[in-house]
PDB file of C-alpha atoms in Angstrom:
ATOM      1  CA  MET A  68     -38.481 -34.408  -9.195  1.00  0.00           C
ATOM      2  CA  LYS A  69     -34.473 -33.891  -8.485  1.00  0.00           C
ATOM      3  CA  PRO A  70     -32.702 -31.462 -10.362  1.00  0.00           C
ATOM      4  CA  LYS A  71     -30.673 -33.137 -13.310  1.00  0.00           C
ATOM      5  CA  VAL A  72     -27.199 -32.713 -13.496  1.00  0.00           C
ATOM      6  CA  VAL A  73     -25.235 -33.623 -17.162  1.00  0.00           C
ATOM      7  CA  ILE A  74     -21.630 -34.398 -16.798  1.00  0.00           C
ATOM      8  CA  THR A  75     -20.130 -34.619 -20.441  1.00  0.00           C
ATOM      9  CA  HIS A  76     -16.974 -36.568 -19.911  1.00  0.00           C
ATOM     10  CA  TRP A  77     -16.098 -39.487 -18.053  1.00  0.00           C
ATOM     11  CA  VAL A  78     -15.118 -38.928 -14.043  1.00  0.00           C
ATOM     12  CA  HIS A  79     -14.106 -40.907 -11.223  1.00  0.00           C
ATOM     13  CA  PRO A  80     -17.251 -43.053  -9.985  1.00  0.00           C
ATOM     14  CA  GLU A  81     -16.639 -41.061  -6.702  1.00  0.00           C
ATOM     15  CA  VAL A  82     -17.797 -38.015  -8.332  1.00  0.00           C
ATOM     16  CA  ILE A  83     -20.762 -39.324  -9.654  1.00  0.00           C
ATOM     17  CA  GLU A  84     -21.701 -41.061  -6.520  1.00  0.00           C
ATOM     18  CA  PHE A  85     -21.175 -37.345  -4.704  1.00  0.00           C
ATOM     19  CA  LEU A  86     -23.698 -35.469  -6.954  1.00  0.00           C
ATOM     20  CA  ASN A  87     -25.954 -38.817  -6.967  1.00  0.00           C
ATOM     21  CA  GLN A  88     -26.810 -38.165  -3.206  1.00  0.00           C
ATOM     22  CA  TYR A  89     -28.609 -34.770  -4.434  1.00  0.00           C
ATOM     23  CA  TYR A  90     -29.303 -34.880  -8.087  1.00  0.00           C
ATOM     24  CA  GLU A  91     -30.146 -37.236 -11.022  1.00  0.00           C
ATOM     25  CA  VAL A  92     -26.987 -37.388 -12.663  1.00  0.00           C
ATOM     26  CA  LEU A  93     -26.374 -38.406 -16.276  1.00  0.00           C
ATOM     27  CA  PRO A  94     -22.910 -39.256 -16.879  1.00  0.00           C
ATOM     28  CA  ASN A  95     -20.846 -39.689 -19.882  1.00  0.00           C
ATOM     29  CA  LEU A  96     -19.352 -43.239 -18.904  1.00  0.00           C
ATOM     30  CA  THR A  97     -17.671 -43.458 -22.107  1.00  0.00           C
ATOM     31  CA  ARG A  98     -14.102 -42.093 -22.770  1.00  0.00           C
ATOM     32  CA  GLU A  99     -14.993 -40.391 -25.730  1.00  0.00           C
ATOM     33  CA  THR A 100     -16.441 -36.875 -26.869  1.00  0.00           C
ATOM     34  CA  LEU A 101     -20.147 -37.057 -27.205  1.00  0.00           C
ATOM     35  CA  PRO A 102     -21.365 -35.214 -30.367  1.00  0.00           C
ATOM     36  CA  ARG A 103     -22.719 -31.614 -29.393  1.00  0.00           C
ATOM     37  CA  GLU A 104     -26.262 -32.169 -30.536  1.00  0.00           C
ATOM     38  CA  GLU A 105     -25.969 -34.937 -28.288  1.00  0.00           C
ATOM     39  CA  ILE A 106     -24.955 -32.831 -25.074  1.00  0.00           C
ATOM     40  CA  ILE A 107     -27.383 -30.611 -26.071  1.00  0.00           C
ATOM     41  CA  ARG A 108     -30.003 -33.164 -25.936  1.00  0.00           C
ATOM     42  CA  ARG A 109     -29.069 -34.255 -22.458  1.00  0.00           C
ATOM     43  CA  THR A 110     -28.971 -30.347 -21.257  1.00  0.00           C
ATOM     44  CA  ARG A 111     -32.523 -29.301 -22.261  1.00  0.00           C
ATOM     45  CA  ASP A 112     -33.833 -29.977 -19.157  1.00  0.00           C
ATOM     46  CA  ALA A 113     -30.700 -29.754 -17.014  1.00  0.00           C
ATOM     47  CA  GLU A 114     -29.759 -27.099 -14.158  1.00  0.00           C
ATOM     48  CA  ALA A 115     -26.023 -28.086 -14.025  1.00  0.00           C
ATOM     49  CA  ILE A 116     -23.583 -29.321 -16.126  1.00  0.00           C
ATOM     50  CA  MET A 117     -20.002 -30.159 -15.716  1.00  0.00           C
ATOM     51  CA  VAL A 118     -17.641 -29.508 -19.072  1.00  0.00           C
ATOM     52  CA  PHE A 119     -14.228 -29.983 -19.807  1.00  0.00           C
ATOM     53  CA  MET A 120     -11.422 -29.019 -22.317  1.00  0.00           C
ATOM     54  CA  PRO A 121     -13.205 -30.360 -25.578  1.00  0.00           C
ATOM     55  CA  ASP A 122     -16.446 -28.448 -24.983  1.00  0.00           C
ATOM     56  CA  HIS A 123     -17.697 -25.471 -26.237  1.00  0.00           C
ATOM     57  CA  ILE A 124     -20.436 -23.455 -24.890  1.00  0.00           C
ATOM     58  CA  ASP A 125     -22.117 -20.369 -26.611  1.00  0.00           C
ATOM     59  CA  ALA A 126     -25.403 -18.552 -26.969  1.00  0.00           C
ATOM     60  CA  ASP A 127     -26.921 -21.007 -29.256  1.00  0.00           C
ATOM     61  CA  PHE A 128     -26.393 -24.015 -26.811  1.00  0.00           C
ATOM     62  CA  LEU A 129     -27.236 -21.370 -23.777  1.00  0.00           C
ATOM     63  CA  ASP A 130     -30.707 -20.905 -25.700  1.00  0.00           C
ATOM     64  CA  ALA A 131     -31.392 -24.604 -26.111  1.00  0.00           C
ATOM     65  CA  CYS A 132     -30.705 -25.361 -22.470  1.00  0.00           C
ATOM     66  CA  PRO A 133     -32.634 -22.787 -20.797  1.00  0.00           C
ATOM     67  CA  LYS A 134     -32.629 -24.005 -17.165  1.00  0.00           C
ATOM     68  CA  LEU A 135     -29.312 -24.108 -16.805  1.00  0.00           C
ATOM     69  CA  LYS A 136     -28.224 -22.702 -13.619  1.00  0.00           C
ATOM     70  CA  ILE A 137     -24.203 -23.118 -13.610  1.00  0.00           C
ATOM     71  CA  ILE A 138     -21.427 -24.336 -16.017  1.00  0.00           C
ATOM     72  CA  ALA A 139     -18.920 -25.992 -13.699  1.00  0.00           C
ATOM     73  CA  ALA A 140     -15.974 -26.166 -16.130  1.00  0.00           C
ATOM     74  CA  ALA A 141     -13.480 -28.867 -14.704  1.00  0.00           C
ATOM     75  CA  LEU A 142     -10.479 -27.295 -15.935  1.00  0.00           C
ATOM     76  CA  LYS A 143      -8.702 -24.040 -15.449  1.00  0.00           C
ATOM     77  CA  GLY A 144      -8.482 -22.257 -19.141  1.00  0.00           C
ATOM     78  CA  TYR A 145     -11.872 -21.302 -20.470  1.00  0.00           C
ATOM     79  CA  ASP A 146     -11.208 -19.731 -23.941  1.00  0.00           C
ATOM     80  CA  ASN A 147     -13.328 -22.207 -25.405  1.00  0.00           C
ATOM     81  CA  PHE A 148     -16.649 -20.520 -23.700  1.00  0.00           C
ATOM     82  CA  ASP A 149     -18.487 -17.625 -24.016  1.00  0.00           C
ATOM     83  CA  ILE A 150     -18.530 -16.086 -20.501  1.00  0.00           C
ATOM     84  CA  ASP A 151     -20.223 -12.930 -21.611  1.00  0.00           C
ATOM     85  CA  ALA A 152     -23.535 -15.426 -22.779  1.00  0.00           C
ATOM     86  CA  CYS A 153     -23.440 -17.560 -19.744  1.00  0.00           C
ATOM     87  CA  THR A 154     -23.469 -14.050 -17.812  1.00  0.00           C
ATOM     88  CA  LYS A 155     -26.327 -12.686 -20.117  1.00  0.00           C
ATOM     89  CA  HIS A 156     -28.345 -16.128 -19.711  1.00  0.00           C
ATOM     90  CA  GLY A 157     -28.129 -15.803 -15.901  1.00  0.00           C
ATOM     91  CA  VAL A 158     -25.559 -18.973 -15.614  1.00  0.00           C
ATOM     92  CA  TRP A 159     -22.761 -18.997 -13.378  1.00  0.00           C
ATOM     93  CA  PHE A 160     -19.380 -20.352 -14.925  1.00  0.00           C
ATOM     94  CA  THR A 161     -16.653 -21.813 -12.585  1.00  0.00           C
ATOM     95  CA  ILE A 162     -13.116 -22.968 -13.253  1.00  0.00           C
ATOM     96  CA  VAL A 163     -10.668 -24.751 -10.829  1.00  0.00           C
ATOM     97  CA  GLN A 164      -8.054 -22.660 -10.328  1.00  0.00           C
ATOM     98  CA  ASP A 165      -5.166 -24.004  -8.701  1.00  0.00           C
ATOM     99  CA  LEU A 166      -4.734 -28.014  -8.876  1.00  0.00           C
ATOM    100  CA  LEU A 167      -3.867 -28.007 -12.445  1.00  0.00           C
ATOM    101  CA  THR A 168      -0.663 -25.687 -11.825  1.00  0.00           C
ATOM    102  CA  ILE A 169       1.602 -28.611 -10.455  1.00  0.00           C
ATOM    103  CA  PRO A 170       1.303 -31.428 -12.936  1.00  0.00           C
ATOM    104  CA  THR A 171       0.963 -29.209 -15.809  1.00  0.00           C
ATOM    105  CA  ALA A 172       4.428 -27.994 -14.632  1.00  0.00           C
ATOM    106  CA  GLU A 173       5.937 -31.386 -14.056  1.00  0.00           C
ATOM    107  CA  LEU A 174       4.726 -32.291 -17.834  1.00  0.00           C
ATOM    108  CA  THR A 175       6.678 -29.413 -18.986  1.00  0.00           C
ATOM    109  CA  ILE A 176      10.008 -30.494 -17.483  1.00  0.00           C
ATOM    110  CA  GLY A 177       9.585 -33.787 -18.747  1.00  0.00           C
ATOM    111  CA  LEU A 178       8.925 -32.530 -22.339  1.00  0.00           C
ATOM    112  CA  LEU A 179      12.334 -30.376 -22.025  1.00  0.00           C
ATOM    113  CA  ILE A 180      14.268 -33.034 -21.015  1.00  0.00           C
ATOM    114  CA  ALA A 181      12.459 -35.653 -23.511  1.00  0.00           C
ATOM    115  CA  LEU A 182      13.006 -33.413 -26.350  1.00  0.00           C
ATOM    116  CA  SER A 183      16.537 -32.220 -25.510  1.00  0.00           C
ATOM    117  CA  ARG A 184      17.737 -35.457 -24.591  1.00  0.00           C
ATOM    118  CA  LYS A 185      16.250 -37.438 -27.756  1.00  0.00           C
ATOM    119  CA  ILE A 186      14.861 -39.750 -25.339  1.00  0.00           C
ATOM    120  CA  LEU A 187      12.094 -41.121 -28.141  1.00  0.00           C
ATOM    121  CA  PRO A 188      14.372 -41.647 -30.882  1.00  0.00           C
ATOM    122  CA  GLY A 189      16.376 -43.279 -28.511  1.00  0.00           C
ATOM    123  CA  ASP A 190      13.818 -45.682 -27.696  1.00  0.00           C
ATOM    124  CA  ARG A 191      12.306 -46.160 -30.734  1.00  0.00           C
ATOM    125  CA  TYR A 192      16.285 -47.299 -31.546  1.00  0.00           C
ATOM    126  CA  ILE A 193      16.210 -49.735 -29.074  1.00  0.00           C
ATOM    127  CA  ARG A 194      12.790 -51.143 -29.877  1.00  0.00           C
ATOM    128  CA  SER A 195      13.988 -51.549 -33.704  1.00  0.00           C
ATOM    129  CA  GLY A 196      16.340 -54.318 -32.470  1.00  0.00           C
ATOM    130  CA  GLU A 197      19.583 -52.518 -33.914  1.00  0.00           C
ATOM    131  CA  PHE A 198      20.736 -51.673 -30.593  1.00  0.00           C
ATOM    132  CA  ARG A 199      24.059 -53.584 -29.834  1.00  0.00           C
ATOM    133  CA  GLY A 200      25.634 -51.726 -27.325  1.00  0.00           C
ATOM    134  CA  TRP A 201      26.724 -48.208 -26.832  1.00  0.00           C
ATOM    135  CA  ARG A 202      27.825 -45.833 -29.725  1.00  0.00           C
ATOM    136  CA  PRO A 203      27.999 -42.226 -30.393  1.00  0.00           C
ATOM    137  CA  MET A 204      24.676 -41.688 -31.183  1.00  0.00           C
ATOM    138  CA  PHE A 205      21.822 -39.776 -29.943  1.00  0.00           C
ATOM    139  CA  TYR A 206      23.883 -36.597 -28.672  1.00  0.00           C
ATOM    140  CA  GLY A 207      21.329 -33.810 -27.518  1.00  0.00           C
ATOM    141  CA  THR A 208      21.493 -30.769 -25.573  1.00  0.00           C
ATOM    142  CA  GLY A 209      21.265 -30.598 -21.502  1.00  0.00           C
ATOM    143  CA  LEU A 210      18.736 -28.809 -19.796  1.00  0.00           C
ATOM    144  CA  ASN A 211      21.268 -28.428 -17.212  1.00  0.00           C
ATOM    145  CA  GLY A 212      23.060 -24.820 -17.459  1.00  0.00           C
ATOM    146  CA  SER A 213      21.184 -23.334 -20.239  1.00  0.00           C
ATOM    147  CA  THR A 214      18.794 -20.533 -20.440  1.00  0.00           C
ATOM    148  CA  VAL A 215      15.244 -20.787 -20.235  1.00  0.00           C
ATOM    149  CA  GLY A 216      12.702 -18.271 -21.391  1.00  0.00           C
ATOM    150  CA  ILE A 217       9.422 -18.537 -19.959  1.00  0.00           C
ATOM    151  CA  ILE A 218       6.544 -15.976 -21.359  1.00  0.00           C
ATOM    152  CA  GLY A 219       4.213 -15.210 -18.966  1.00  0.00           C
ATOM    153  CA  MET A 220       4.992 -15.820 -14.984  1.00  0.00           C
ATOM    154  CA  GLY A 221       1.667 -16.531 -13.624  1.00  0.00           C
ATOM    155  CA  ALA A 222       1.136 -19.962 -11.349  1.00  0.00           C
ATOM    156  CA  VAL A 223       1.704 -22.345 -13.911  1.00  0.00           C
ATOM    157  CA  GLY A 224       4.986 -20.265 -15.175  1.00  0.00           C
ATOM    158  CA  ARG A 225       6.035 -20.188 -11.381  1.00  0.00           C
ATOM    159  CA  ALA A 226       6.131 -23.401 -10.543  1.00  0.00           C
ATOM    160  CA  ILE A 227       7.786 -24.225 -13.800  1.00  0.00           C
ATOM    161  CA  ALA A 228      10.826 -21.605 -12.629  1.00  0.00           C
ATOM    162  CA  LYS A 229      10.574 -23.281  -9.209  1.00  0.00           C
ATOM    163  CA  MET A 230      11.500 -26.994 -10.462  1.00  0.00           C
ATOM    164  CA  LEU A 231      13.728 -25.782 -13.012  1.00  0.00           C
ATOM    165  CA  GLN A 232      16.010 -24.706  -9.962  1.00  0.00           C
ATOM    166  CA  GLY A 233      17.499 -28.072  -9.589  1.00  0.00           C
ATOM    167  CA  PHE A 234      19.010 -27.819 -12.781  1.00  0.00           C
ATOM    168  CA  ASP A 235      21.119 -25.032 -12.596  1.00  0.00           C
ATOM    169  CA  VAL A 236      19.604 -22.615 -14.940  1.00  0.00           C
ATOM    170  CA  LYS A 237      19.181 -19.225 -16.026  1.00  0.00           C
ATOM    171  CA  ILE A 238      15.438 -18.357 -16.489  1.00  0.00           C
ATOM    172  CA  PHE A 239      14.206 -15.026 -18.020  1.00  0.00           C
ATOM    173  CA  TYR A 240      10.508 -14.151 -18.272  1.00  0.00           C
ATOM    174  CA  CYS A 241       8.227 -11.421 -19.701  1.00  0.00           C
ATOM    175  CA  ASP A 242       5.094 -10.771 -18.356  1.00  0.00           C
ATOM    176  CA  PRO A 243       2.900  -7.209 -17.817  1.00  0.00           C
ATOM    177  CA  VAL A 244       2.889  -7.934 -14.352  1.00  0.00           C
ATOM    178  CA  VAL A 245       6.793  -7.857 -12.717  1.00  0.00           C
ATOM    179  CA  LEU A 246       7.504 -10.053  -9.921  1.00  0.00           C
ATOM    180  CA  SER A 247       8.582  -8.602  -6.501  1.00  0.00           C
ATOM    181  CA  GLU A 248      12.177  -8.639  -5.886  1.00  0.00           C
ATOM    182  CA  GLU A 249      12.108 -11.022  -3.001  1.00  0.00           C
ATOM    183  CA  GLU A 250       9.380 -13.133  -5.272  1.00  0.00           C
ATOM    184  CA  SER A 251      12.103 -12.868  -7.862  1.00  0.00           C
ATOM    185  CA  GLU A 252      15.034 -13.502  -5.864  1.00  0.00           C
ATOM    186  CA  LYS A 253      13.359 -17.043  -4.383  1.00  0.00           C
ATOM    187  CA  LEU A 254      12.591 -17.897  -8.057  1.00  0.00           C
ATOM    188  CA  ARG A 255      16.201 -17.383  -9.274  1.00  0.00           C
ATOM    189  CA  VAL A 256      14.302 -15.276 -12.095  1.00  0.00           C
ATOM    190  CA  SER A 257      15.327 -11.731 -14.307  1.00  0.00           C
ATOM    191  CA  HIS A 258      12.485 -10.046 -15.721  1.00  0.00           C
ATOM    192  CA  ALA A 259      12.995  -9.123 -19.535  1.00  0.00           C
ATOM    193  CA  SER A 260      11.611  -7.848 -22.591  1.00  0.00           C
ATOM    194  CA  PHE A 261       9.451 -10.428 -24.925  1.00  0.00           C
ATOM    195  CA  GLU A 262      12.181 -10.087 -27.765  1.00  0.00           C
ATOM    196  CA  TYR A 263      15.178 -10.511 -25.236  1.00  0.00           C
ATOM    197  CA  VAL A 264      13.609 -13.620 -23.774  1.00  0.00           C
ATOM    198  CA  ILE A 265      12.965 -15.499 -26.946  1.00  0.00           C
ATOM    199  CA  GLY A 266      16.372 -14.162 -28.496  1.00  0.00           C
ATOM    200  CA  ASN A 267      18.468 -15.038 -25.628  1.00  0.00           C
ATOM    201  CA  SER A 268      17.356 -18.504 -24.582  1.00  0.00           C
ATOM    202  CA  GLU A 269      18.024 -22.340 -25.183  1.00  0.00           C
ATOM    203  CA  PHE A 270      14.629 -23.591 -24.228  1.00  0.00           C
ATOM    204  CA  VAL A 271      11.176 -21.230 -24.719  1.00  0.00           C
ATOM    205  CA  VAL A 272       8.119 -21.731 -22.972  1.00  0.00           C
ATOM    206  CA  PRO A 273       5.308 -19.909 -23.294  1.00  0.00           C
ATOM    207  CA  MET A 274       3.174 -19.832 -20.419  1.00  0.00           C
ATOM    208  CA  VAL A 275       0.011 -17.693 -21.680  1.00  0.00           C
ATOM    209  CA  PRO A 276      -3.663 -17.740 -22.009  1.00  0.00           C
ATOM    210  CA  LEU A 277      -5.333 -17.699 -25.497  1.00  0.00           C
ATOM    211  CA  THR A 278      -6.640 -13.954 -26.203  1.00  0.00           C
ATOM    212  CA  PRO A 279      -6.782 -12.469 -29.577  1.00  0.00           C
ATOM    213  CA  TYR A 280      -2.808 -10.923 -28.553  1.00  0.00           C
ATOM    214  CA  THR A 281      -1.772 -14.284 -27.704  1.00  0.00           C
ATOM    215  CA  LYS A 282      -3.001 -15.814 -30.998  1.00  0.00           C
ATOM    216  CA  HIS A 283       0.287 -17.017 -32.859  1.00  0.00           C
ATOM    217  CA  MET A 284       2.409 -15.003 -30.390  1.00  0.00           C
ATOM    218  CA  LEU A 285       4.991 -17.496 -31.576  1.00  0.00           C
ATOM    219  CA  ASN A 286       5.138 -16.810 -35.808  1.00  0.00           C
ATOM    220  CA  ASP A 287       7.697 -17.162 -38.821  1.00  0.00           C
ATOM    221  CA  LYS A 288       8.745 -13.471 -37.181  1.00  0.00           C
ATOM    222  CA  THR A 289       8.895 -14.203 -33.969  1.00  0.00           C
ATOM    223  CA  ILE A 290      10.402 -17.725 -34.168  1.00  0.00           C
ATOM    224  CA  SER A 291      13.140 -16.266 -36.575  1.00  0.00           C
ATOM    225  CA  LYS A 292      14.222 -14.003 -33.175  1.00  0.00           C
ATOM    226  CA  MET A 293      14.919 -17.182 -31.482  1.00  0.00           C
ATOM    227  CA  LYS A 294      18.465 -18.180 -30.748  1.00  0.00           C
ATOM    228  CA  ALA A 295      19.158 -20.669 -33.634  1.00  0.00           C
ATOM    229  CA  GLY A 296      19.290 -24.554 -32.348  1.00  0.00           C
ATOM    230  CA  SER A 297      16.816 -23.920 -29.573  1.00  0.00           C
ATOM    231  CA  PHE A 298      13.840 -25.556 -28.429  1.00  0.00           C
ATOM    232  CA  LEU A 299      10.171 -24.517 -28.137  1.00  0.00           C
ATOM    233  CA  VAL A 300       7.695 -26.270 -25.598  1.00  0.00           C
ATOM    234  CA  ASN A 301       3.998 -25.389 -25.712  1.00  0.00           C
ATOM    235  CA  VAL A 302       1.996 -26.854 -23.146  1.00  0.00           C
ATOM    236  CA  CYS A 303      -0.353 -23.780 -22.627  1.00  0.00           C
ATOM    237  CA  ARG A 304      -2.819 -23.253 -25.875  1.00  0.00           C
ATOM    238  CA  GLY A 305      -2.397 -24.489 -29.455  1.00  0.00           C
ATOM    239  CA  SER A 306      -2.824 -21.598 -30.973  1.00  0.00           C
ATOM    240  CA  VAL A 307      -0.084 -19.429 -29.036  1.00  0.00           C
ATOM    241  CA  VAL A 308       2.151 -21.195 -31.640  1.00  0.00           C
ATOM    242  CA  ASP A 309       1.844 -20.927 -35.438  1.00  0.00           C
ATOM    243  CA  GLU A 310       2.269 -24.506 -36.128  1.00  0.00           C
ATOM    244  CA  HIS A 311       3.118 -24.087 -39.772  1.00  0.00           C
ATOM    245  CA  ALA A 312       5.635 -21.454 -38.907  1.00  0.00           C
ATOM    246  CA  VAL A 313       7.057 -24.409 -36.331  1.00  0.00           C
ATOM    247  CA  VAL A 314       7.387 -26.679 -39.471  1.00  0.00           C
ATOM    248  CA  ARG A 315       9.465 -24.188 -41.504  1.00  0.00           C
ATOM    249  CA  ALA A 316      11.616 -23.638 -38.637  1.00  0.00           C
ATOM    250  CA  LEU A 317      12.417 -27.395 -37.890  1.00  0.00           C
ATOM    251  CA  ALA A 318      12.924 -27.903 -41.545  1.00  0.00           C
ATOM    252  CA  SER A 319      15.518 -25.041 -42.086  1.00  0.00           C
ATOM    253  CA  GLY A 320      16.999 -26.021 -38.630  1.00  0.00           C
ATOM    254  CA  HIS A 321      16.567 -22.530 -36.889  1.00  0.00           C
ATOM    255  CA  LEU A 322      14.482 -24.827 -34.593  1.00  0.00           C
ATOM    256  CA  ALA A 323      16.051 -27.534 -32.800  1.00  0.00           C
ATOM    257  CA  GLY A 324      12.976 -29.239 -31.740  1.00  0.00           C
ATOM    258  CA  TYR A 325       9.319 -28.575 -30.650  1.00  0.00           C
ATOM    259  CA  ALA A 326       7.350 -30.249 -27.760  1.00  0.00           C
ATOM    260  CA  ALA A 327       3.497 -29.796 -27.306  1.00  0.00           C
ATOM    261  CA  ASP A 328       0.608 -30.915 -25.341  1.00  0.00           C
ATOM    262  CA  VAL A 329      -1.546 -28.521 -26.766  1.00  0.00           C
ATOM    263  CA  PHE A 330      -3.018 -27.833 -30.201  1.00  0.00           C
ATOM    264  CA  GLU A 331      -4.464 -25.681 -32.739  1.00  0.00           C
ATOM    265  CA  MET A 332      -6.934 -27.933 -33.939  1.00  0.00           C
ATOM    266  CA  GLU A 333      -8.416 -27.918 -30.134  1.00  0.00           C
ATOM    267  CA  ASP A 334      -9.119 -24.391 -29.868  1.00  0.00           C
ATOM    268  CA  TRP A 335     -12.579 -23.756 -30.592  1.00  0.00           C
ATOM    269  CA  ALA A 336     -12.630 -20.311 -29.476  1.00  0.00           C
ATOM    270  CA  ARG A 337     -11.423 -20.022 -33.452  1.00  0.00           C
ATOM    271  CA  ALA A 338     -13.962 -19.826 -35.892  1.00  0.00           C
ATOM    272  CA  ASP A 339     -11.191 -20.671 -38.257  1.00  0.00           C
ATOM    273  CA  ARG A 340      -9.546 -23.138 -36.275  1.00  0.00           C
ATOM    274  CA  PRO A 341      -7.795 -25.953 -37.959  1.00  0.00           C
ATOM    275  CA  ARG A 342      -9.269 -29.344 -38.112  1.00  0.00           C
ATOM    276  CA  GLU A 343      -5.801 -31.603 -37.790  1.00  0.00           C
ATOM    277  CA  ILE A 344      -2.395 -31.129 -36.463  1.00  0.00           C
ATOM    278  CA  PRO A 345       0.017 -30.830 -39.538  1.00  0.00           C
ATOM    279  CA  LYS A 346       1.065 -33.677 -40.856  1.00  0.00           C
ATOM    280  CA  GLU A 347       4.502 -32.518 -41.301  1.00  0.00           C
ATOM    281  CA  LEU A 348       4.769 -32.071 -37.632  1.00  0.00           C
ATOM    282  CA  ILE A 349       3.460 -35.837 -37.187  1.00  0.00           C
ATOM    283  CA  GLU A 350       5.153 -37.232 -39.677  1.00  0.00           C
ATOM    284  CA  ASN A 351       8.459 -35.613 -37.907  1.00  0.00           C
ATOM    285  CA  THR A 352       9.538 -37.500 -35.072  1.00  0.00           C
ATOM    286  CA  GLU A 353      13.364 -36.987 -34.519  1.00  0.00           C
ATOM    287  CA  GLN A 354      12.625 -33.237 -33.698  1.00  0.00           C
ATOM    288  CA  THR A 355       9.316 -32.910 -31.999  1.00  0.00           C
ATOM    289  CA  VAL A 356       7.914 -34.648 -28.863  1.00  0.00           C
ATOM    290  CA  PHE A 357       3.899 -34.976 -28.591  1.00  0.00           C
ATOM    291  CA  THR A 358       1.575 -35.876 -25.929  1.00  0.00           C
ATOM    292  CA  PRO A 359      -2.161 -35.723 -26.289  1.00  0.00           C
ATOM    293  CA  HIS A 360      -3.375 -33.092 -23.513  1.00  0.00           C
ATOM    294  CA  ILE A 361      -2.407 -34.512 -20.601  1.00  0.00           C
ATOM    295  CA  GLY A 362      -0.903 -31.823 -18.500  1.00  0.00           C
ATOM    296  CA  SER A 363      -3.321 -32.324 -15.386  1.00  0.00           C
ATOM    297  CA  ALA A 364      -3.582 -36.122 -16.197  1.00  0.00           C
ATOM    298  CA  VAL A 365      -2.528 -37.360 -12.842  1.00  0.00           C
ATOM    299  CA  ASP A 366      -5.065 -39.705 -11.442  1.00  0.00           C
ATOM    300  CA  SER A 367      -5.602 -37.806  -8.037  1.00  0.00           C
ATOM    301  CA  ILE A 368      -5.939 -34.506  -9.503  1.00  0.00           C
ATOM    302  CA  ARG A 369      -8.221 -35.336 -12.215  1.00  0.00           C
ATOM    303  CA  ARG A 370     -10.515 -36.837  -9.341  1.00  0.00           C
ATOM    304  CA  GLU A 371     -10.110 -33.728  -7.371  1.00  0.00           C
ATOM    305  CA  ILE A 372     -10.555 -31.269  -9.876  1.00  0.00           C
ATOM    306  CA  ALA A 373     -14.094 -32.844 -10.798  1.00  0.00           C
ATOM    307  CA  MET A 374     -14.981 -33.222  -7.155  1.00  0.00           C
ATOM    308  CA  GLN A 375     -14.405 -29.615  -7.032  1.00  0.00           C
ATOM    309  CA  ALA A 376     -16.739 -28.816 -10.295  1.00  0.00           C
ATOM    310  CA  ALA A 377     -19.173 -30.825  -8.560  1.00  0.00           C
ATOM    311  CA  ARG A 378     -19.034 -28.971  -4.975  1.00  0.00           C
ATOM    312  CA  SER A 379     -19.572 -25.394  -7.125  1.00  0.00           C
ATOM    313  CA  ILE A 380     -22.686 -27.125  -8.680  1.00  0.00           C
ATOM    314  CA  ILE A 381     -23.548 -27.780  -5.218  1.00  0.00           C
ATOM    315  CA  GLN A 382     -23.152 -24.333  -4.022  1.00  0.00           C
ATOM    316  CA  VAL A 383     -25.137 -23.024  -6.585  1.00  0.00           C
ATOM    317  CA  LEU A 384     -28.252 -25.179  -6.773  1.00  0.00           C
ATOM    318  CA  ASN A 385     -28.035 -24.596  -2.903  1.00  0.00           C
ATOM    319  CA  GLY A 386     -28.866 -20.840  -3.971  1.00  0.00           C
ATOM    320  CA  GLU A 387     -25.107 -20.018  -2.590  1.00  0.00           C
ATOM    321  CA  ILE A 388     -22.216 -18.167  -4.668  1.00  0.00           C
ATOM    322  CA  PRO A 389     -20.171 -20.786  -6.210  1.00  0.00           C
ATOM    323  CA  ASP A 390     -16.279 -20.986  -5.517  1.00  0.00           C
ATOM    324  CA  GLY A 391     -14.132 -20.598  -8.814  1.00  0.00           C
ATOM    325  CA  ALA A 392     -16.904 -18.373 -10.218  1.00  0.00           C
ATOM    326  CA  ILE A 393     -15.453 -15.985 -13.000  1.00  0.00           C
ATOM    327  CA  ASN A 394     -18.489 -14.378 -13.809  1.00  0.00           C
ATOM    328  CA  ASN A 395     -21.557 -13.082 -11.823  1.00  0.00           C
ATOM    329  CA  PRO A 396     -24.746 -13.235 -13.567  1.00  0.00           C
ATOM    330  CA  GLN A 397     -26.826 -12.143 -10.134  1.00  0.00           C
TER     331      GLN A 397
END
């Protein structure tokens, strides 16, 4: 019998066809997330599984699926997965390193502009039927000539800085790893402390992984140190920002706006994660812009992300060391 491969979420048909050449593939043909119990049922006798952002794999999952050899994640951030448990169970865990960088940076720029230029309130006004031509309304804050603070200068942070160069902005960043003088000059960025970055920027963009250290990095205390009237845009992990602190800062007027593509409710790594977005944020349509975790949702990119995960599966089931591995269970 062919080895069995489970795919937990919808992928392009080409990915299924590619894997079907070698394996028995059990895909999820819907656009919905399957219940965890159903995913375990499908994976009990599988040798490989392709997982996505909503999935959560821990020791209990691995105990129930003893034949697994590889978990191929069609994503870059992996805080929802217990890597130590994978290693102890002899299971490879792979990620896709580079393909998400550019589309995520693009979305960040879009959120910065949409939030500060009041694009969504303007759109709603047009659709209300009340528009009768130009009026002195919806005055926003221009991105051009502003100061942008990036917290974390990894691949996505650098891509954001590069895209921002056309806006003639000043860019400060904080990161334990300081860029070389050559790369700093190329990106036109300056290294500074976390306190300086958040206190001197009209736009603050966290771009860090979710760890115990970065959880609620932007909270009541740190948000209060941001410039009055500044904007916060989160496209990394929901729990990097304390959403209830954002609610309070927007209500007080200290924050002018908040945009996010990620939310605390998504972070399975937190046992205490909330189960919904605060209603005060949902109801605040004048100061917020939200997108449903579409940072990498460029059609061609998502196809290639899944295809790269599929190649990792083939490598492991062929007895090879997979590309994108972040553990070594051998």
